[in-house]
C-alpha atoms as an extended CHARMM CRD file, in Angstrom:
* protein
*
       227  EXT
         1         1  UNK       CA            -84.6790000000      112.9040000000        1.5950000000  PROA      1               0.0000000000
         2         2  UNK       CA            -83.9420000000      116.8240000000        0.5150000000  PROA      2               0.0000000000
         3         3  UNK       CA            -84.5680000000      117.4370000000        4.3710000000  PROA      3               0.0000000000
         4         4  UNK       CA            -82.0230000000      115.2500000000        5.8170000000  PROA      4               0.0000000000
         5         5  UNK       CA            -79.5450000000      116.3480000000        3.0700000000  PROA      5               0.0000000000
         6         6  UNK       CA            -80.0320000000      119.4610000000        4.5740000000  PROA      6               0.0000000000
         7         7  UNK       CA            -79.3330000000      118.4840000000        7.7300000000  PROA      7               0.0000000000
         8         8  UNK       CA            -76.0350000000      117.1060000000        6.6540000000  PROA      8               0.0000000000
         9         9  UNK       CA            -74.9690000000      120.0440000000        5.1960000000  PROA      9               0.0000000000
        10        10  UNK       CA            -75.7540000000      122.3440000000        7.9400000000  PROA      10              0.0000000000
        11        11  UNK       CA            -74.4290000000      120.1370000000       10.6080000000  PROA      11              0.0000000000
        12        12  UNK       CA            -70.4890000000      120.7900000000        8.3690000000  PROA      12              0.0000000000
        13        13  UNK       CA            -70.7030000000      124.6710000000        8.2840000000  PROA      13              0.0000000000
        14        14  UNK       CA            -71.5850000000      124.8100000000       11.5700000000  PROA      14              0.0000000000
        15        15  UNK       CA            -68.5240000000      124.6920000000       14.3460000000  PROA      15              0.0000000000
        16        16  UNK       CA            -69.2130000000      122.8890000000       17.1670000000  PROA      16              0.0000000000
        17        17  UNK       CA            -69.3230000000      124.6240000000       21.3860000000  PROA      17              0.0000000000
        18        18  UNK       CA            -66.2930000000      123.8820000000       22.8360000000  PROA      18              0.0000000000
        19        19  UNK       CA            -68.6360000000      122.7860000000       25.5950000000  PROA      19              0.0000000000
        20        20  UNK       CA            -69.6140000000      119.6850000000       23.2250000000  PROA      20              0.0000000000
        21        21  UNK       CA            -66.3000000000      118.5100000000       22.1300000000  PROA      21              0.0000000000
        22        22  UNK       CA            -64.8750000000      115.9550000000       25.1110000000  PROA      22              0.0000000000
        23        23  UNK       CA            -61.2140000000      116.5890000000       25.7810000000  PROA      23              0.0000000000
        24        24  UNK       CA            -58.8520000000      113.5560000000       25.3960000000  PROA      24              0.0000000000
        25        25  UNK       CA            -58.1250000000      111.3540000000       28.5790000000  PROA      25              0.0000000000
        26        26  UNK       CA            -54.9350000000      112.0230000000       29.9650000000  PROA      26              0.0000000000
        27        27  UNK       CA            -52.3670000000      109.9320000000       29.2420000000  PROA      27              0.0000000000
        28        28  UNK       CA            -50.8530000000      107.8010000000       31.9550000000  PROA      28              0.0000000000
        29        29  UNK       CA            -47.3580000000      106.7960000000       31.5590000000  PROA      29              0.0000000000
        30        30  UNK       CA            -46.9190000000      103.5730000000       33.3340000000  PROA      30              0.0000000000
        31        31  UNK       CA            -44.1690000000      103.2160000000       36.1730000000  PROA      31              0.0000000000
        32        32  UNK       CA            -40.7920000000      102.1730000000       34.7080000000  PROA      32              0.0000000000
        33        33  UNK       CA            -39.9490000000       98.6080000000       36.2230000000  PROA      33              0.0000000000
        34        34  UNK       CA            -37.0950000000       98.4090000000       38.6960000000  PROA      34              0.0000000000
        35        35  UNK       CA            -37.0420000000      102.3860000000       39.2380000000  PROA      35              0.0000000000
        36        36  UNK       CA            -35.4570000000      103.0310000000       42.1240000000  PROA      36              0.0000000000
        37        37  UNK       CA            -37.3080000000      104.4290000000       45.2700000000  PROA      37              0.0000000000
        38        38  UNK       CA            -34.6390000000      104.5860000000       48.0800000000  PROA      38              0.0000000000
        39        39  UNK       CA            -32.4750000000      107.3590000000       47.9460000000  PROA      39              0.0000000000
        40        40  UNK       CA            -28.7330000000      108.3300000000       49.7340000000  PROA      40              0.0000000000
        41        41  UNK       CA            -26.9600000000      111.1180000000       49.4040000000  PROA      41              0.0000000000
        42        42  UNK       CA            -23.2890000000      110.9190000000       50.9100000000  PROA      42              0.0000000000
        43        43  UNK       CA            -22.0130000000      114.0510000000       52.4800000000  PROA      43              0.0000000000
        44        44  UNK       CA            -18.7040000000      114.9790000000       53.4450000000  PROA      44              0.0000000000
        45        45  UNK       CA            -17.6400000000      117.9150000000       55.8440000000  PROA      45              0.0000000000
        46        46  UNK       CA            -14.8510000000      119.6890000000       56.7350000000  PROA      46              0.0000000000
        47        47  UNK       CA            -12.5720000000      119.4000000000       53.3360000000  PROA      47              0.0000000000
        48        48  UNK       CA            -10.6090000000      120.0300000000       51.1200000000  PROA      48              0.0000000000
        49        49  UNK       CA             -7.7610000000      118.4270000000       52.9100000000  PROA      49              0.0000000000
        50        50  UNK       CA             -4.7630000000      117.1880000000       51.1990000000  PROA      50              0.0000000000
        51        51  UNK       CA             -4.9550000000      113.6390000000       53.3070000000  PROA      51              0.0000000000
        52        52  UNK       CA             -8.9230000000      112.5320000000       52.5580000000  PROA      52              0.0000000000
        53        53  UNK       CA            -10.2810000000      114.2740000000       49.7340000000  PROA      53              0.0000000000
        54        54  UNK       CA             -8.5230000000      113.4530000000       47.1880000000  PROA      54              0.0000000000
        55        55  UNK       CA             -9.1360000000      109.8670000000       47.9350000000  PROA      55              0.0000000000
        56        56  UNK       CA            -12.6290000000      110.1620000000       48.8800000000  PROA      56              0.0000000000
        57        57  UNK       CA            -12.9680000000      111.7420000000       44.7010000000  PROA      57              0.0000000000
        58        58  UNK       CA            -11.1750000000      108.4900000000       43.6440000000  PROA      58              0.0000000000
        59        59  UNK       CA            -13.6320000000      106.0640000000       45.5830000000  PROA      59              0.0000000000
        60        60  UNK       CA            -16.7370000000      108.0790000000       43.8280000000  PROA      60              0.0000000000
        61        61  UNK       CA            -15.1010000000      108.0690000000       40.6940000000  PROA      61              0.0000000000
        62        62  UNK       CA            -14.3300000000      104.2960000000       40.6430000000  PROA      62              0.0000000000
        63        63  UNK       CA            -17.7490000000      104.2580000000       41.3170000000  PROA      63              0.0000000000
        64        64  UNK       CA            -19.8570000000      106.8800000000       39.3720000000  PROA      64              0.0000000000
        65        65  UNK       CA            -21.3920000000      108.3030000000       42.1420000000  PROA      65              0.0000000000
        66        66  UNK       CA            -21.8210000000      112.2430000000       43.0640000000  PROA      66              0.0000000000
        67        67  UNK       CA            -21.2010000000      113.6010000000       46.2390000000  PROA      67              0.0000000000
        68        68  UNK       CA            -22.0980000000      116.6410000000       48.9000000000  PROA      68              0.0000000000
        69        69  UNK       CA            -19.3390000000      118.4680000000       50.2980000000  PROA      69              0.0000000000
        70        70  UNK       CA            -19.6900000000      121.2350000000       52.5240000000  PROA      70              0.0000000000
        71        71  UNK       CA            -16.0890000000      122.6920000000       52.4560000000  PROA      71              0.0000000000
        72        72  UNK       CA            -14.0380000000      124.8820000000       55.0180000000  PROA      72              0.0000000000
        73        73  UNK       CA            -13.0230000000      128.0130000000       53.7490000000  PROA      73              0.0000000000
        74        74  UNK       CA            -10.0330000000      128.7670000000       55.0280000000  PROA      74              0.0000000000
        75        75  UNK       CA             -8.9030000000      125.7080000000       53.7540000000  PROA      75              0.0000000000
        76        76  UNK       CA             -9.4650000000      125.8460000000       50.4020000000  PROA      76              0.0000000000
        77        77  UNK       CA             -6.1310000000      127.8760000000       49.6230000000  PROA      77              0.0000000000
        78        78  UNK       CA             -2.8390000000      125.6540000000       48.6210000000  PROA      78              0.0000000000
        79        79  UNK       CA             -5.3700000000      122.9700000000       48.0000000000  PROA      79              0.0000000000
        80        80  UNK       CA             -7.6900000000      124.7440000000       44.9650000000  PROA      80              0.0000000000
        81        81  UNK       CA             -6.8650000000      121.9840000000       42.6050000000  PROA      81              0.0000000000
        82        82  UNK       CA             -8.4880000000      119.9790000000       44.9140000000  PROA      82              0.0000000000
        83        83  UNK       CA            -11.9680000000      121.6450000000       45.0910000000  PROA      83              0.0000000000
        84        84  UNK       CA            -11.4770000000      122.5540000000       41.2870000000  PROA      84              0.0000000000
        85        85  UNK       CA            -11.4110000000      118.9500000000       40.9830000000  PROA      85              0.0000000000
        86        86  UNK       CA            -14.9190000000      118.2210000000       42.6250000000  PROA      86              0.0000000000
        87        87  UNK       CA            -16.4290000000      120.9600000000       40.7050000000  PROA      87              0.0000000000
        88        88  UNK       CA            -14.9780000000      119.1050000000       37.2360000000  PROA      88              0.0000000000
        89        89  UNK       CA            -16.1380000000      116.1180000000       38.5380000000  PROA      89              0.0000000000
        90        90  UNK       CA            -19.7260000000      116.6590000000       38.5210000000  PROA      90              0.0000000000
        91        91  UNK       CA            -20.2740000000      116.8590000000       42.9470000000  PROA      91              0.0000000000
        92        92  UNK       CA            -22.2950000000      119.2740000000       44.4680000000  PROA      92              0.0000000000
        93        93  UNK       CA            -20.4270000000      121.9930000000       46.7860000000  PROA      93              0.0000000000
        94        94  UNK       CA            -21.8660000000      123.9560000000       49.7980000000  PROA      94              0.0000000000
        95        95  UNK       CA            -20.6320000000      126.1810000000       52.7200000000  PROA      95              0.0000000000
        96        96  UNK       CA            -20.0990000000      124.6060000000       55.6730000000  PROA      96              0.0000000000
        97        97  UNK       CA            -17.7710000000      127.3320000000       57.2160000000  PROA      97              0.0000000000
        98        98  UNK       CA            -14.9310000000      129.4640000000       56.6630000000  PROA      98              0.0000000000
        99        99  UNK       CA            -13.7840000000      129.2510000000       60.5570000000  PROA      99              0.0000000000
       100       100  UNK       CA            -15.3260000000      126.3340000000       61.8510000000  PROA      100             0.0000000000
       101       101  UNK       CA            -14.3560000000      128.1490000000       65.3840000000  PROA      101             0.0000000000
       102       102  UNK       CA            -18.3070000000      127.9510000000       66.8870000000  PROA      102             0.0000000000
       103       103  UNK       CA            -17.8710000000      130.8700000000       69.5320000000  PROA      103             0.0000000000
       104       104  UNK       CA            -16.6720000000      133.3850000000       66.5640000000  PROA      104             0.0000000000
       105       105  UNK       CA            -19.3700000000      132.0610000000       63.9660000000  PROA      105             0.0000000000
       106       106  UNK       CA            -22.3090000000      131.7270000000       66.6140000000  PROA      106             0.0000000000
       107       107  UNK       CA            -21.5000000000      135.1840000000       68.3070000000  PROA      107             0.0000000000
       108       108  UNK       CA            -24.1630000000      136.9770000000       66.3480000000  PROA      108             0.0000000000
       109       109  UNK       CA            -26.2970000000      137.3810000000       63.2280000000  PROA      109             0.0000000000
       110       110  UNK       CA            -23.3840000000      139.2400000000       62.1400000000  PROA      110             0.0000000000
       111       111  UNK       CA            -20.5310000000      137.6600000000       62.7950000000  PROA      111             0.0000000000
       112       112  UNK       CA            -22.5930000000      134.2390000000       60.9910000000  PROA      112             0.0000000000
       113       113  UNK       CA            -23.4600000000      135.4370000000       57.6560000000  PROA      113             0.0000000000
       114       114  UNK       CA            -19.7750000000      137.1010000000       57.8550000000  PROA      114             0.0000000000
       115       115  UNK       CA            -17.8990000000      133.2850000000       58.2660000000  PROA      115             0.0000000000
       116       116  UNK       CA            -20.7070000000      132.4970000000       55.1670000000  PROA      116             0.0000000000
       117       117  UNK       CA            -19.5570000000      135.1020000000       53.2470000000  PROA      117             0.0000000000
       118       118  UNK       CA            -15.9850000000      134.4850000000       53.4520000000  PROA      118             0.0000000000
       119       119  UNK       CA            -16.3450000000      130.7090000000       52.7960000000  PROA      119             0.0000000000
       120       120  UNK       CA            -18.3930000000      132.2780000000       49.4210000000  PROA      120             0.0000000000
       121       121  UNK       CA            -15.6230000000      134.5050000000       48.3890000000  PROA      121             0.0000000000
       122       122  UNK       CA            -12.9870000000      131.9140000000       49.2040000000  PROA      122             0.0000000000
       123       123  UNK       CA            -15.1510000000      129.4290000000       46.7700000000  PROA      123             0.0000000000
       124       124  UNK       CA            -15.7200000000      131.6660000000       44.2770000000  PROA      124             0.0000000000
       125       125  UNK       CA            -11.6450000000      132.1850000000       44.0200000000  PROA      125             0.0000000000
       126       126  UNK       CA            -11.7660000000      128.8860000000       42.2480000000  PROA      126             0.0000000000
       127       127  UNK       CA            -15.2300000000      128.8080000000       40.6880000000  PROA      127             0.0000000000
       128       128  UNK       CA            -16.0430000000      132.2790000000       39.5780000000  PROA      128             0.0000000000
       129       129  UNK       CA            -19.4520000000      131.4640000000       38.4700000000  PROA      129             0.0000000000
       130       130  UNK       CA            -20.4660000000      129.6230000000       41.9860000000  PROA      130             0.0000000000
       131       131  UNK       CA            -23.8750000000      130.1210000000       42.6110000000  PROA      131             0.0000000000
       132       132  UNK       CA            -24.8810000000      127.3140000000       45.1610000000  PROA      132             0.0000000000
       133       133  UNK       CA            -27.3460000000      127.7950000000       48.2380000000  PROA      133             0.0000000000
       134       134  UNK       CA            -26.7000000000      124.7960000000       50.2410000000  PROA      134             0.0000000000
       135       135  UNK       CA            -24.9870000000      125.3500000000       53.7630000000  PROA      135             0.0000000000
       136       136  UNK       CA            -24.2730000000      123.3500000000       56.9320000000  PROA      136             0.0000000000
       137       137  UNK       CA            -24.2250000000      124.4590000000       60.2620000000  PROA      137             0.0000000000
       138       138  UNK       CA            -20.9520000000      123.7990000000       61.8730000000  PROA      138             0.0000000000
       139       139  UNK       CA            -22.3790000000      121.1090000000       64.6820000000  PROA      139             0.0000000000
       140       140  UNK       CA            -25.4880000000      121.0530000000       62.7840000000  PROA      140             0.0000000000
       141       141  UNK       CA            -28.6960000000      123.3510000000       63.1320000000  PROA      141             0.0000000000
       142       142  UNK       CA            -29.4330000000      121.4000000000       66.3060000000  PROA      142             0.0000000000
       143       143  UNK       CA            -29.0440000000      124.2210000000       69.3710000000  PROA      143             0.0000000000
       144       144  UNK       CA            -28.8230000000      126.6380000000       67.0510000000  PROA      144             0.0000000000
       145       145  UNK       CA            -30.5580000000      130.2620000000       67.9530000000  PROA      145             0.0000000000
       146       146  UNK       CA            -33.6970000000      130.5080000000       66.2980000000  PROA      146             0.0000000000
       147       147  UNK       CA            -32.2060000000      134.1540000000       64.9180000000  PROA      147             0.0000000000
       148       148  UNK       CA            -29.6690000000      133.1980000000       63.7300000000  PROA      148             0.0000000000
       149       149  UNK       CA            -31.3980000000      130.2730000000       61.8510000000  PROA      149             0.0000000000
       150       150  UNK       CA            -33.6600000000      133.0810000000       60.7880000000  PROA      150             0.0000000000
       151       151  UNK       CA            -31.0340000000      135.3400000000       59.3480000000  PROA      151             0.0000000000
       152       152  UNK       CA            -29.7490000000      132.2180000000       57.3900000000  PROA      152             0.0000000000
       153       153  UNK       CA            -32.7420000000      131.8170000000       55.7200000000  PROA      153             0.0000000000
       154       154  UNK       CA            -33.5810000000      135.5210000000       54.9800000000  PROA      154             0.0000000000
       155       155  UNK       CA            -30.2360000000      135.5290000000       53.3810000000  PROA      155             0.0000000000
       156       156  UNK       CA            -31.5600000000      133.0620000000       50.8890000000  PROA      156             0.0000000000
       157       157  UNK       CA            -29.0810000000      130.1430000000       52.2440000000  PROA      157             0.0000000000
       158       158  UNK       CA            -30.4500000000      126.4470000000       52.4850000000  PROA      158             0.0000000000
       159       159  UNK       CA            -29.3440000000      124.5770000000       55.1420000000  PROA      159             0.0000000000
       160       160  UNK       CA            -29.3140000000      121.0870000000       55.2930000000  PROA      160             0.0000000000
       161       161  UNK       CA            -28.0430000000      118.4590000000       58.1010000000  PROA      161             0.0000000000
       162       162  UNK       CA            -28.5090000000      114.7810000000       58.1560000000  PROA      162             0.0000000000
       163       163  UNK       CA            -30.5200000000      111.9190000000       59.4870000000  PROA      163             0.0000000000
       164       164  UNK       CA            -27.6100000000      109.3220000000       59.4420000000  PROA      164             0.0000000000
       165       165  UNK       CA            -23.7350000000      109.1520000000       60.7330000000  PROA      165             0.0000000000
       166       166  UNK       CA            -20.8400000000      106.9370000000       60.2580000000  PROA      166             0.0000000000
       167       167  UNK       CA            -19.4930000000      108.7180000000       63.9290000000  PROA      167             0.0000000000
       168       168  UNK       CA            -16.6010000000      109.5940000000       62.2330000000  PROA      168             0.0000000000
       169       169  UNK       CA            -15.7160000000      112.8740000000       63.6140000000  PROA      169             0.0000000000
       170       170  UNK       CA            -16.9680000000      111.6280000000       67.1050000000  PROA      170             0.0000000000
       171       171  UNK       CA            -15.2960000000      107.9770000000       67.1230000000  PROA      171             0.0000000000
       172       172  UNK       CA            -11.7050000000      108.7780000000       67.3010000000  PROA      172             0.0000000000
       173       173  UNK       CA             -9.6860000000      105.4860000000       66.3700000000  PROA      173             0.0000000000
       174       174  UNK       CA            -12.7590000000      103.6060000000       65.3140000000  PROA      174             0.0000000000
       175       175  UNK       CA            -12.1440000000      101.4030000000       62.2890000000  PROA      175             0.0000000000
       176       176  UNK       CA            -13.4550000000      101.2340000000       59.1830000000  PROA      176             0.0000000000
       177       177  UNK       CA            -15.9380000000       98.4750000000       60.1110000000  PROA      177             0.0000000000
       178       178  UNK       CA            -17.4290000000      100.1870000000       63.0040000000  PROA      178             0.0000000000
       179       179  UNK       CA            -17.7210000000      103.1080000000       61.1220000000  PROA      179             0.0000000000
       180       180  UNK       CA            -19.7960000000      101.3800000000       58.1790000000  PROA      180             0.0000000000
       181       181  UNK       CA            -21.9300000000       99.9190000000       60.7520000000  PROA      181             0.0000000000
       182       182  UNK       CA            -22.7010000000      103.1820000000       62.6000000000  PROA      182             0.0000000000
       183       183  UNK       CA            -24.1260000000      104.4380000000       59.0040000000  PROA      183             0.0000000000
       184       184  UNK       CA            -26.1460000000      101.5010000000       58.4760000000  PROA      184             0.0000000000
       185       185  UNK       CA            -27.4630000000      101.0300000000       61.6920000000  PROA      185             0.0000000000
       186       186  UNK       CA            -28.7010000000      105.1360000000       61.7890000000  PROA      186             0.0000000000
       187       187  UNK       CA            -29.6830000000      104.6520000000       57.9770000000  PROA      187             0.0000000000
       188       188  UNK       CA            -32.0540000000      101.5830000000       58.7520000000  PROA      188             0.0000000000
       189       189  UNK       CA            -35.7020000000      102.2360000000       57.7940000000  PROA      189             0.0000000000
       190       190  UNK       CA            -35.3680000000      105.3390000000       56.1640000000  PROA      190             0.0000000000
       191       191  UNK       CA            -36.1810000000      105.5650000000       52.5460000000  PROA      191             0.0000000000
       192       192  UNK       CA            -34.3520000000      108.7900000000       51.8390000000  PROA      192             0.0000000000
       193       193  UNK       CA            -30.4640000000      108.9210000000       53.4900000000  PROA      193             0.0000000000
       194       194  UNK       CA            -28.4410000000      111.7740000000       54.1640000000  PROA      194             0.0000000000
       195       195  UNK       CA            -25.4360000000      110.6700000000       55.1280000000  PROA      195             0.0000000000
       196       196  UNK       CA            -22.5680000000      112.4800000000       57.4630000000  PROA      196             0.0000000000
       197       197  UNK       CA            -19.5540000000      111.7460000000       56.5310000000  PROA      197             0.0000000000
       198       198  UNK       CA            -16.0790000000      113.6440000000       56.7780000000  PROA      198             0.0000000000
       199       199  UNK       CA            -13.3610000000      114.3020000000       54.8120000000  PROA      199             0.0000000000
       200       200  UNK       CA            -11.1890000000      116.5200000000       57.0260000000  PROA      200             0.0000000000
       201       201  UNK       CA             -7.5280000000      115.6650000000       58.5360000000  PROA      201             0.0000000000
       202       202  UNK       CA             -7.2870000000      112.0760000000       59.6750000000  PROA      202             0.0000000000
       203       203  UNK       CA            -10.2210000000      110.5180000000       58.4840000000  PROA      203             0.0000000000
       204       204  UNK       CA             -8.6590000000      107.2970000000       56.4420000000  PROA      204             0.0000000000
       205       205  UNK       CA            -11.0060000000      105.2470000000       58.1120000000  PROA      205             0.0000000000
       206       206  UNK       CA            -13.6110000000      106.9780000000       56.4420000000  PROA      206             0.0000000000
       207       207  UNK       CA            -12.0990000000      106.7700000000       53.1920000000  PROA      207             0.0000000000
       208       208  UNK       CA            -11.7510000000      102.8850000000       53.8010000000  PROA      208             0.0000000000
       209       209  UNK       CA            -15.6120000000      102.7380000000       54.8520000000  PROA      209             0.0000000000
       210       210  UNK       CA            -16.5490000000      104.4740000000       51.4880000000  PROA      210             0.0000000000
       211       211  UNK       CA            -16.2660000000      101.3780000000       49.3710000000  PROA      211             0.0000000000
       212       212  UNK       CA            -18.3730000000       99.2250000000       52.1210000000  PROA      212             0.0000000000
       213       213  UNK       CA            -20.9000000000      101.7080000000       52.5240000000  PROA      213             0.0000000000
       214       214  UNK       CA            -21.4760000000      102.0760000000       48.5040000000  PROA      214             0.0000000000
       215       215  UNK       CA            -21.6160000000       97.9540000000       48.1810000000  PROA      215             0.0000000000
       216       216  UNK       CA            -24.3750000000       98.2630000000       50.9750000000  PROA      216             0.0000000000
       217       217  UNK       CA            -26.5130000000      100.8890000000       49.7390000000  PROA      217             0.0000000000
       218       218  UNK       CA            -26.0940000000       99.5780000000       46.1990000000  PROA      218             0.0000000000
       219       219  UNK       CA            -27.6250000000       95.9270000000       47.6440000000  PROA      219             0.0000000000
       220       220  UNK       CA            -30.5250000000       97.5610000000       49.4370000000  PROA      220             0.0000000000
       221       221  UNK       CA            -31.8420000000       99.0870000000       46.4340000000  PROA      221             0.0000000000
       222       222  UNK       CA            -30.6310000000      102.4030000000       46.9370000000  PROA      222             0.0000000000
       223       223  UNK       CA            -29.7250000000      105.0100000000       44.4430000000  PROA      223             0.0000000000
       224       224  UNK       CA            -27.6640000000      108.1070000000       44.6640000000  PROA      224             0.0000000000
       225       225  UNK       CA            -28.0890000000      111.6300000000       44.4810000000  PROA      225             0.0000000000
       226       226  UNK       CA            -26.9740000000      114.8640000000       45.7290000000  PROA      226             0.0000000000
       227       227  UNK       CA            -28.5860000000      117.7590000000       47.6390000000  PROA      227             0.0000000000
């Protein structure tokens, strides 16, 4: 009996190896029903224009959705309210171009990161404390010298393009219908959608598509995001 009292009292004053003690199973959080897996990201290119963007911020208001858009420099003075706007309104702004005149920006490493730089400085004349990374070649990064794609990235830019299209910069006249289902017909089978859209001069179609397109995605399970 005085032995295994002992014992007892040993066994308290003395710690125990690390190597003895089993660490607690991880916890698993279980999946939250319903969460979406789907994913689309509209992006518009080629604003701010006085004629599309404006309504293009209304539809995604209305709607509580965030946007891309991938703005022109030169285009952003006389309409700075405008791109002040999307900033307020929670969207997510890149450089598309400053130009968007391909044999200037394309010419050369150079004469690239120059048209990105002035589309920066033109930004940051509205938002001061701009400090986004996302940029779209004009045309896309399809063709595009592997140089030149390789000064893009040294400079720290990330570019992104798309893997569906309403065709609205290359359907001239096309309605609103046939633009909705360009998008859904390049957006079928893909899980995560990045969308082209534009919201450039003479794009009302497009604007008229928006409401369409958001009814769609919304019924296939989709939810939105920006890049």
């Amino acid at each position: 009996m005085k032995t295994s009292l002992f014992a007892v009292l040993l066994a308290l004053f003395i710690p125990f190896s690390p190597a003895c003690v089993r660490a607690p199973a991880p916890r698993v959080l279980p999946e939250k029903e319903g969460t979406p897996q789907k994913t689309v990201c509209f992006t518009f290119d080629d604003g701010p224009t006085d004629s599309t963007t404006p309504y293009v911020l209304d539809e995604l208001a209305k709607e509580g959705i965030k946007a891309t858009f991938f703005v022109i420099g030169r285009q952003i003075a006389g309409r700075e309210g405008t791109l002040r706007r999307t900033f307020d309104e929670g969207h997510t702004v890149g450089i598309h171009t400053y130009t968007h005149e391909y044999a200037k920006i394309y010419a050369s490493e150079k004469s690239l990161l120059c048209d990105i730089g002035k589309c920066l400085d033109a930004i940051r004349a509205v938002e001061p404390a701009f400090d986004g990374k996302l940029y779209r070649y004009p045309g896309g990064s399809f063709g595009v010298r592997e140089n030149l794609r390789k000064a893009v990235r040294e400079a720290g830019w990330e570019a992104h393009d798309w893997n569906a299209s309403a065709e609205d910069a290359v359907s001239p006249g096309a309605d609103a219908r046939t633009l909705f289902k360009n998008a859904v017909d390049s957006a079928k089978g893909k899980d995560d959608v990045v969308l082209l859209l534009h919201d450039g001069v003479g794009y009302k179609e497009t604007v008229k598509a928006l409401p369409l397109l958001i009814d769609y995605f919304r019924s296939k399970g989709y939810s939105f995001r920006t890049l």
